[in-house]
JSON list of C-alpha atoms in Angstrom, two decimals:
[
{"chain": "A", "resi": 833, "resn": "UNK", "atom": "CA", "xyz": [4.31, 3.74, -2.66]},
{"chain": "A", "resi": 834, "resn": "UNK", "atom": "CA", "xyz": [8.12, 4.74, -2.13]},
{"chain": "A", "resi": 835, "resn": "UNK", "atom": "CA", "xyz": [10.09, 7.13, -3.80]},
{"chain": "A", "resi": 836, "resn": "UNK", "atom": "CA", "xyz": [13.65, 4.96, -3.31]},
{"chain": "A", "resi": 837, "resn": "UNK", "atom": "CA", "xyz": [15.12, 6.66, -6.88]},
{"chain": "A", "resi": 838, "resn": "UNK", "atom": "CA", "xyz": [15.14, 10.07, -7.55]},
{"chain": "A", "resi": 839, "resn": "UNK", "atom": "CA", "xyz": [13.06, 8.77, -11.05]},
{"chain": "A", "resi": 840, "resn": "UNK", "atom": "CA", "xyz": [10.21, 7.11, -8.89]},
{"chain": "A", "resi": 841, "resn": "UNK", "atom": "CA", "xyz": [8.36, 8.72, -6.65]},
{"chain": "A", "resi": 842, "resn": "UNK", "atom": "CA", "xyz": [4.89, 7.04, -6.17]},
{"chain": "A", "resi": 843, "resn": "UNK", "atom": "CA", "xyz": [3.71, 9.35, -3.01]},
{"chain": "A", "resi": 844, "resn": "UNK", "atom": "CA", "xyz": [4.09, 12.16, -4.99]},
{"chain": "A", "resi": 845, "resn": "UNK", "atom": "CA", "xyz": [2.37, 10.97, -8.32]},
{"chain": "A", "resi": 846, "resn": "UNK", "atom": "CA", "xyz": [-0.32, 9.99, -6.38]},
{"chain": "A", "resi": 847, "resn": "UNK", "atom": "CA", "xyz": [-0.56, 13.13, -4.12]},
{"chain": "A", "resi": 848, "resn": "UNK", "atom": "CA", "xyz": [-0.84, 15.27, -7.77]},
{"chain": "A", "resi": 849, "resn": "UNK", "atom": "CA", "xyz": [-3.41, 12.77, -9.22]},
{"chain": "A", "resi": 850, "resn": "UNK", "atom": "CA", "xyz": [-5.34, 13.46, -6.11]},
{"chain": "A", "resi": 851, "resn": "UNK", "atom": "CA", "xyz": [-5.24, 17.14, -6.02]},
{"chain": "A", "resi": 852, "resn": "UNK", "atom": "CA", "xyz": [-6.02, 16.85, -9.93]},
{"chain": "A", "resi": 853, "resn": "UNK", "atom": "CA", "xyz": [-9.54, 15.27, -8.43]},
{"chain": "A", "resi": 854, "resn": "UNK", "atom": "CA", "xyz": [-9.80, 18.06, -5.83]},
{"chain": "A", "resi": 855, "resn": "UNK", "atom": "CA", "xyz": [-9.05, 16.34, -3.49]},
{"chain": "A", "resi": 856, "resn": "UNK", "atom": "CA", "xyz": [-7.73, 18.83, -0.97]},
{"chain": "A", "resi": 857, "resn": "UNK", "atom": "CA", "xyz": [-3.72, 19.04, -0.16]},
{"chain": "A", "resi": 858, "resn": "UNK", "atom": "CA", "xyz": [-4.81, 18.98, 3.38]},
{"chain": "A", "resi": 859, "resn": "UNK", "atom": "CA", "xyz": [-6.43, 15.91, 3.77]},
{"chain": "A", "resi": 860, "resn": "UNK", "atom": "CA", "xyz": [-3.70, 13.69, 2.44]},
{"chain": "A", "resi": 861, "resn": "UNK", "atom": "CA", "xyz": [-1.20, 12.30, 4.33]},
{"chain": "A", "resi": 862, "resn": "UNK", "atom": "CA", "xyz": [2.00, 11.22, 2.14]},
{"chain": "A", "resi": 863, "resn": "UNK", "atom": "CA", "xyz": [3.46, 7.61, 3.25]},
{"chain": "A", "resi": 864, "resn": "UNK", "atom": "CA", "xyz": [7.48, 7.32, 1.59]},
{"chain": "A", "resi": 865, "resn": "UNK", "atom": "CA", "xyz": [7.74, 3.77, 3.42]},
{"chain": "A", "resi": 866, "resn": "UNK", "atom": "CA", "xyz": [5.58, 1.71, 1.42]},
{"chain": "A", "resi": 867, "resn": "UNK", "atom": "CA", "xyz": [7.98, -0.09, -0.37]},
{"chain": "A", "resi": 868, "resn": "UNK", "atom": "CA", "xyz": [6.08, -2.87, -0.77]},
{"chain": "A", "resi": 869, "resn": "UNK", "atom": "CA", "xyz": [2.07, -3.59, -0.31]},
{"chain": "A", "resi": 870, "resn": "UNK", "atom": "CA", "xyz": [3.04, -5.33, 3.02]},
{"chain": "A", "resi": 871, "resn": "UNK", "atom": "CA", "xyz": [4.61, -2.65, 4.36]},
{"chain": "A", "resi": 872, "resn": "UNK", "atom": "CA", "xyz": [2.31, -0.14, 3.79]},
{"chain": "A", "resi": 873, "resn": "UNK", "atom": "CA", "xyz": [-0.96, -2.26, 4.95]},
{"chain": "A", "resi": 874, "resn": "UNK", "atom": "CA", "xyz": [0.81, -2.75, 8.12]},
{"chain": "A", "resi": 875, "resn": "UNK", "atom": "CA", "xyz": [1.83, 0.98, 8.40]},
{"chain": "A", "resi": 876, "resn": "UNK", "atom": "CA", "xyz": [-1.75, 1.66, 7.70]},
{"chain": "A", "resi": 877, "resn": "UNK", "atom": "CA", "xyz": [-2.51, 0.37, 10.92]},
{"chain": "A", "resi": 878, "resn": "UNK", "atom": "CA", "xyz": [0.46, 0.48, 13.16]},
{"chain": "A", "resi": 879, "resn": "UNK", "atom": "CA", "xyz": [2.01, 3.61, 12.42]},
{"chain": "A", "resi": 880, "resn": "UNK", "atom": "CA", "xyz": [-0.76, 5.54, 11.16]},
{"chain": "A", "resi": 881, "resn": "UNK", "atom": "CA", "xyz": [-3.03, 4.03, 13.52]},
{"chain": "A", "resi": 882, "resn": "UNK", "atom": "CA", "xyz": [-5.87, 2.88, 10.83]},
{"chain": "A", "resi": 883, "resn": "UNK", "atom": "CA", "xyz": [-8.31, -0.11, 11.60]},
{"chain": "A", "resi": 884, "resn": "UNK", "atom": "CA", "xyz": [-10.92, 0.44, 8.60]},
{"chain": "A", "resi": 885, "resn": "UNK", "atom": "CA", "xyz": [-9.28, 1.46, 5.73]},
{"chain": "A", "resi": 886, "resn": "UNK", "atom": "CA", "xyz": [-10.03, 1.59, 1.96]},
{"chain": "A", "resi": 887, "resn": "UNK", "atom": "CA", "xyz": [-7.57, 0.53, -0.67]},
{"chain": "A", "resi": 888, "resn": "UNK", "atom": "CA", "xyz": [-7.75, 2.11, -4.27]},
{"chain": "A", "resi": 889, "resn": "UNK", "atom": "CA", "xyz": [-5.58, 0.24, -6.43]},
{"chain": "A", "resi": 890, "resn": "UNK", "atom": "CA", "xyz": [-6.10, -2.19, -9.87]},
{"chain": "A", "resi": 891, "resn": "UNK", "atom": "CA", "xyz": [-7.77, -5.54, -9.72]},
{"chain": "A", "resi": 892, "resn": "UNK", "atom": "CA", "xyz": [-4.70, -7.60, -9.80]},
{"chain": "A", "resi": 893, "resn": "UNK", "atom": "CA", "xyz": [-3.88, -5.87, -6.84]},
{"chain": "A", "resi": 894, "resn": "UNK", "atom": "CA", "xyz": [-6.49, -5.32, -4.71]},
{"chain": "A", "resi": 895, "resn": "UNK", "atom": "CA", "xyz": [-7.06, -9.07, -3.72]},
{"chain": "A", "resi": 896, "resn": "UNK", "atom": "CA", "xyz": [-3.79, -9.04, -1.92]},
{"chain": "A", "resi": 897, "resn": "UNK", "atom": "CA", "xyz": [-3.90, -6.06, -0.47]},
{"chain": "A", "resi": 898, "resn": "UNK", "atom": "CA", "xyz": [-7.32, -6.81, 1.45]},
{"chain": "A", "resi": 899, "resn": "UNK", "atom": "CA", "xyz": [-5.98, -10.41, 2.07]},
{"chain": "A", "resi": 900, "resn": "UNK", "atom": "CA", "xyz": [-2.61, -8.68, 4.29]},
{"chain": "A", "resi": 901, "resn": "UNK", "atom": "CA", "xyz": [-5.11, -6.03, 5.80]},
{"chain": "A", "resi": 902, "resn": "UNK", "atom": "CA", "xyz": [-7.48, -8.90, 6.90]},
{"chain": "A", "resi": 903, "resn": "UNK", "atom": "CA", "xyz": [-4.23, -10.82, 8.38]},
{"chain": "A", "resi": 904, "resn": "UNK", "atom": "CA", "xyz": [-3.90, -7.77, 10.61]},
{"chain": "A", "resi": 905, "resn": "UNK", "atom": "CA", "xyz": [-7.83, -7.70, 12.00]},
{"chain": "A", "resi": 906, "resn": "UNK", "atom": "CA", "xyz": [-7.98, -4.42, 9.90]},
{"chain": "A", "resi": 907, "resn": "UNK", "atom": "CA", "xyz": [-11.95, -4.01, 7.67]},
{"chain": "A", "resi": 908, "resn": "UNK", "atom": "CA", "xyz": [-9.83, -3.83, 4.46]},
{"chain": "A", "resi": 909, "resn": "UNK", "atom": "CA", "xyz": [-12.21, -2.79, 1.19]},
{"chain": "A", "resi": 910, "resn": "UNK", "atom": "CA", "xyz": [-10.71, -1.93, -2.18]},
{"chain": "A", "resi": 911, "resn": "UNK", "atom": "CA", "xyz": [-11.84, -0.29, -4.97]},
{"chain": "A", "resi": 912, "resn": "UNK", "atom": "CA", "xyz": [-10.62, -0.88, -8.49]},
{"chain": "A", "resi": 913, "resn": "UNK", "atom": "CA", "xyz": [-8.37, 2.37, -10.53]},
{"chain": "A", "resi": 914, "resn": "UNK", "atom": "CA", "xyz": [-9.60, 2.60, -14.08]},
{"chain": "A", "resi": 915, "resn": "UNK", "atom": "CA", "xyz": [-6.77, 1.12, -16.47]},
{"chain": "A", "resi": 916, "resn": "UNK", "atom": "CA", "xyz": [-3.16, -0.49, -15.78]},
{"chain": "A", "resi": 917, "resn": "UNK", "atom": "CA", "xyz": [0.00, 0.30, -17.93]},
{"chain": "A", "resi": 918, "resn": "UNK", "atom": "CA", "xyz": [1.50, -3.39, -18.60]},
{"chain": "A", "resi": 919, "resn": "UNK", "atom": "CA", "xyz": [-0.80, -5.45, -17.66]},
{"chain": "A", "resi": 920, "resn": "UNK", "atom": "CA", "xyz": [0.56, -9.12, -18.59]},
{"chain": "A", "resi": 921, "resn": "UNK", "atom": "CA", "xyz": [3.37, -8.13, -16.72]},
{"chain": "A", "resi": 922, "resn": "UNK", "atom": "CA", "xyz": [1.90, -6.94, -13.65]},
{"chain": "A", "resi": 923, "resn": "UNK", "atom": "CA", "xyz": [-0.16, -10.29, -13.98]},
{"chain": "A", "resi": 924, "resn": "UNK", "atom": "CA", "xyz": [2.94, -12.38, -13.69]},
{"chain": "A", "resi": 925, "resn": "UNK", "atom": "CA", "xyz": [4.20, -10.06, -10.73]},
{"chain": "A", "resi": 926, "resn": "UNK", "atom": "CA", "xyz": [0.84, -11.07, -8.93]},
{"chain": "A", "resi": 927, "resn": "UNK", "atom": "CA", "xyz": [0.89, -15.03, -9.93]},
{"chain": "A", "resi": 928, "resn": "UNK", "atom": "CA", "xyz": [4.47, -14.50, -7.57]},
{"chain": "A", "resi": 929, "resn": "UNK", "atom": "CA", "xyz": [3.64, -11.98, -5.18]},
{"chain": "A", "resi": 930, "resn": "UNK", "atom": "CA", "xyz": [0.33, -13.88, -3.88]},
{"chain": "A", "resi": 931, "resn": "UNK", "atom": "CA", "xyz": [2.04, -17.14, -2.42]},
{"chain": "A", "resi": 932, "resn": "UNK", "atom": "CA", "xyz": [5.23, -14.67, -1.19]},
{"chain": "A", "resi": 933, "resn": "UNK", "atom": "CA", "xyz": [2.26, -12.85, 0.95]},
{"chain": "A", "resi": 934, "resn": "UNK", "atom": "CA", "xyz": [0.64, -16.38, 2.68]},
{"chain": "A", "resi": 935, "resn": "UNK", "atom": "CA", "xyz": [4.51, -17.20, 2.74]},
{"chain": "A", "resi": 936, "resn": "UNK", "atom": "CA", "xyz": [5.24, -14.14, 4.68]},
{"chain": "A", "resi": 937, "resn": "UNK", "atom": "CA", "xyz": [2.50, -13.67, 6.56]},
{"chain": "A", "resi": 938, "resn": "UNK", "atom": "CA", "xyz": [2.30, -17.56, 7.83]},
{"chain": "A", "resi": 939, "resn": "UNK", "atom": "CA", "xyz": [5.64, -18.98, 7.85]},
{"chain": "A", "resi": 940, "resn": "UNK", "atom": "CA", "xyz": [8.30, -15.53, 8.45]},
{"chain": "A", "resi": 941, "resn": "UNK", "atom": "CA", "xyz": [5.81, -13.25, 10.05]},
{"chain": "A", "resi": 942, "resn": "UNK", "atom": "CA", "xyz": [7.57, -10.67, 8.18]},
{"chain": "A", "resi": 943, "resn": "UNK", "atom": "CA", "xyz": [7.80, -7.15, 8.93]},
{"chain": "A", "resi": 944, "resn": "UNK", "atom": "CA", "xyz": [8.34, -3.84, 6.99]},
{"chain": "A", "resi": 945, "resn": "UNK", "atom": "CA", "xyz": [11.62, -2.67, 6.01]},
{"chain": "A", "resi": 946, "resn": "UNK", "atom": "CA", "xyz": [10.86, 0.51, 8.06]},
{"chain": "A", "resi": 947, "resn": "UNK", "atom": "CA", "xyz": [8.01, 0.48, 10.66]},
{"chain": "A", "resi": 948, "resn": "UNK", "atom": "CA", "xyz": [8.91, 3.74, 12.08]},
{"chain": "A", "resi": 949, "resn": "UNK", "atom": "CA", "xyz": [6.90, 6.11, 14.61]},
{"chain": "A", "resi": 950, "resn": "UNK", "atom": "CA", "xyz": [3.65, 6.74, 15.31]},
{"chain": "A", "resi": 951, "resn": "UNK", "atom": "CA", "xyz": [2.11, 9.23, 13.50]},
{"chain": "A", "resi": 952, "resn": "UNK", "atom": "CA", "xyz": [-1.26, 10.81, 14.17]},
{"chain": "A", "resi": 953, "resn": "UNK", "atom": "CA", "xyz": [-3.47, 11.70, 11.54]},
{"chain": "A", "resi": 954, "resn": "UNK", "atom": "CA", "xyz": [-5.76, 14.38, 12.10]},
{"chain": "A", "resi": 955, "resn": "UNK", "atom": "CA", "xyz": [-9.50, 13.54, 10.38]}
]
């Protein structure tokens, strides 16, 4: 997720929704540069140095995301978040945002906005 306006902040959401969980602090690691699902599959693995990842996300979603991590020889799984606020919306997003991917992936190999350095995670 990004955080580009001071009234969206999608690291930070989910880093309380995870703590909410239990999930300990400790073992998250916050990404600001995922401004868009391309970007942060491929900072997943290039920056964060990931090769097997899982993807939690909605239905809609998840298809897409798997489909860029495949592109980059990454074992992409996803698992499906209960519920989605605005869902015929988000449906139209997808119907667009699914032949943008093949069209970025295959014909303008594009890249993040922000790759950035390496970071290493410690698990």
């Amino acid at each position: 997720g990004d955080n580009e306006t001071r009234y969206y902040n999608a690291p930070q959401d989910m880093l309380e929704a995870l703590k909410k969980l239990g999930v300990p602090e400790q073992a998250i690691t916050l990404d600001y540069a995922g401004f868009r699902t391309l970007d942060s599959v491929v900072r997943c693995k290039k920056v964060f140095g990931q090769e097997d990842v899982i993807i939690i996300t909605q239905q809609f979603h998840s298809y897409r995301a798997v489909f860029i991590g495949q592109h980059y020889d990454m074992t992409a799984r996803a698992y499906i978040a209960k519920g989605v606020k605005g869902a015929a919306q988000v449906t139209m997003r997808e119907i667009l945002a699914r032949p943008k991917a093949v069209i970025d992936l295959y014909l303008l190999g594009k890249d993040p906005r922000y790759l950035g350095d390496k970071i290493e995670l410690n698990l």
